[in-house]
PDB file of C-alpha atoms in Angstrom:
ATOM      1  CA  UNK A  18      99.926 114.454 117.343  1.00 85.00           C
ATOM      2  CA  UNK A  19     100.526 112.901 120.779  1.00 95.00           C
ATOM      3  CA  UNK A  20      98.091 110.176 120.011  1.00 97.00           C
ATOM      4  CA  UNK A  21      99.927 109.241 116.776  1.00 97.00           C
ATOM      5  CA  UNK A  22     103.279 109.238 118.577  1.00 97.00           C
ATOM      6  CA  UNK A  23     101.747 106.702 121.269  1.00 98.00           C
ATOM      7  CA  UNK A  24     100.678 104.451 118.415  1.00 98.00           C
ATOM      8  CA  UNK A  25     104.009 104.654 116.807  1.00 98.00           C
ATOM      9  CA  UNK A  26     105.641 104.062 120.099  1.00 97.00           C
ATOM     10  CA  UNK A  27     103.355 101.020 120.818  1.00 97.00           C
ATOM     11  CA  UNK A  28     103.426  99.413 117.337  1.00 97.00           C
ATOM     12  CA  UNK A  29     107.234  99.641 116.906  1.00 97.00           C
ATOM     13  CA  UNK A  30     108.239  99.204 120.545  1.00 96.00           C
ATOM     14  CA  UNK A  31     109.983 102.739 120.776  1.00 96.00           C
ATOM     15  CA  UNK A  32     110.089 105.224 123.373  1.00 97.00           C
ATOM     16  CA  UNK A  33     107.944 108.245 122.928  1.00 96.00           C
ATOM     17  CA  UNK A  34     111.113 110.336 122.444  1.00 96.00           C
ATOM     18  CA  UNK A  35     112.057 108.268 119.558  1.00 96.00           C
ATOM     19  CA  UNK A  36     108.928 108.871 117.777  1.00 96.00           C
ATOM     20  CA  UNK A  37     109.860 112.523 117.166  1.00 94.00           C
ATOM     21  CA  UNK A  38     112.533 111.367 114.767  1.00 94.00           C
ATOM     22  CA  UNK A  39     111.823 110.837 111.252  1.00 96.00           C
ATOM     23  CA  UNK A  40     112.482 106.991 111.277  1.00 97.00           C
ATOM     24  CA  UNK A  41     111.576 105.150 108.125  1.00 97.00           C
ATOM     25  CA  UNK A  42     111.231 101.511 107.289  1.00 96.00           C
ATOM     26  CA  UNK A  43     114.878 100.835 106.830  1.00 95.00           C
ATOM     27  CA  UNK A  44     115.585 102.156 110.378  1.00 97.00           C
ATOM     28  CA  UNK A  45     113.316  99.878 112.163  1.00 97.00           C
ATOM     29  CA  UNK A  46     114.022  96.178 112.222  1.00 94.00           C
ATOM     30  CA  UNK A  47     110.474  95.084 113.090  1.00 94.00           C
ATOM     31  CA  UNK A  48     108.801  97.331 110.439  1.00 97.00           C
ATOM     32  CA  UNK A  49     107.637  94.738 107.969  1.00 96.00           C
ATOM     33  CA  UNK A  50     104.597  94.388 105.993  1.00 95.00           C
ATOM     34  CA  UNK A  51     102.535  92.954 108.873  1.00 96.00           C
ATOM     35  CA  UNK A  52     103.520  95.536 111.293  1.00 96.00           C
ATOM     36  CA  UNK A  53     102.871  98.204 108.766  1.00 97.00           C
ATOM     37  CA  UNK A  54      99.199  96.978 108.226  1.00 97.00           C
ATOM     38  CA  UNK A  55      98.707  96.785 111.856  1.00 97.00           C
ATOM     39  CA  UNK A  56      99.864 100.408 112.026  1.00 98.00           C
ATOM     40  CA  UNK A  57      97.455 101.298 109.338  1.00 98.00           C
ATOM     41  CA  UNK A  58      94.462  99.589 111.109  1.00 98.00           C
ATOM     42  CA  UNK A  59      95.330 101.215 114.323  1.00 98.00           C
ATOM     43  CA  UNK A  60      95.603 104.636 112.750  1.00 98.00           C
ATOM     44  CA  UNK A  61      92.331 104.427 110.896  1.00 98.00           C
ATOM     45  CA  UNK A  62      90.441 103.068 114.120  1.00 98.00           C
ATOM     46  CA  UNK A  63      91.962 105.635 116.441  1.00 97.00           C
ATOM     47  CA  UNK A  64      91.459 108.508 114.155  1.00 98.00           C
ATOM     48  CA  UNK A  65      88.298 107.491 112.441  1.00 98.00           C
ATOM     49  CA  UNK A  66      89.794 107.954 108.897  1.00 98.00           C
ATOM     50  CA  UNK A  67      89.863 105.882 105.787  1.00 98.00           C
ATOM     51  CA  UNK A  68      93.311 105.894 104.044  1.00 98.00           C
ATOM     52  CA  UNK A  69      93.703 105.177 100.314  1.00 98.00           C
ATOM     53  CA  UNK A  70      96.036 102.526  99.030  1.00 97.00           C
ATOM     54  CA  UNK A  71      98.295 105.141  97.632  1.00 98.00           C
ATOM     55  CA  UNK A  72      98.554 106.930 101.034  1.00 98.00           C
ATOM     56  CA  UNK A  73      99.229 103.487 102.872  1.00 98.00           C
ATOM     57  CA  UNK A  74     102.071 102.918 100.366  1.00 97.00           C
ATOM     58  CA  UNK A  75     103.483 106.209 100.926  1.00 97.00           C
ATOM     59  CA  UNK A  76     103.569 105.869 104.716  1.00 98.00           C
ATOM     60  CA  UNK A  77     107.222 104.882 104.852  1.00 97.00           C
ATOM     61  CA  UNK A  78     108.559 107.463 107.342  1.00 98.00           C
ATOM     62  CA  UNK A  79     107.188 108.833 110.540  1.00 98.00           C
ATOM     63  CA  UNK A  80     107.124 112.277 108.793  1.00 97.00           C
ATOM     64  CA  UNK A  81     105.134 111.007 105.929  1.00 98.00           C
ATOM     65  CA  UNK A  82     102.918 109.243 108.363  1.00 98.00           C
ATOM     66  CA  UNK A  83     102.285 112.586 110.230  1.00 97.00           C
ATOM     67  CA  UNK A  84     101.637 114.559 107.035  1.00 98.00           C
ATOM     68  CA  UNK A  85      99.082 112.000 105.808  1.00 98.00           C
ATOM     69  CA  UNK A  86      97.165 111.764 109.065  1.00 98.00           C
ATOM     70  CA  UNK A  87      97.223 115.354 109.489  1.00 97.00           C
ATOM     71  CA  UNK A  88      95.565 115.893 106.145  1.00 97.00           C
ATOM     72  CA  UNK A  89      92.641 113.702 107.364  1.00 97.00           C
ATOM     73  CA  UNK A  90      91.921 115.106 110.748  1.00 93.00           C
TER      74      UNK A  90
END
């Protein structure tokens, strides 16, 4: 999941070490609806997957993001 950690790091301007924590939307000041959609588009492009609306809505913590992406790859 190194690629996903790099995406999280780039999207939220975090260190790679911080991406191993289970941050959520409440923990990251710049995690708003726009950054969330940028994250989704990047994940779909990088992993060549298509996420459902429900999955996108559920992706509110790093652990949940990892779980959902892992299911697709």
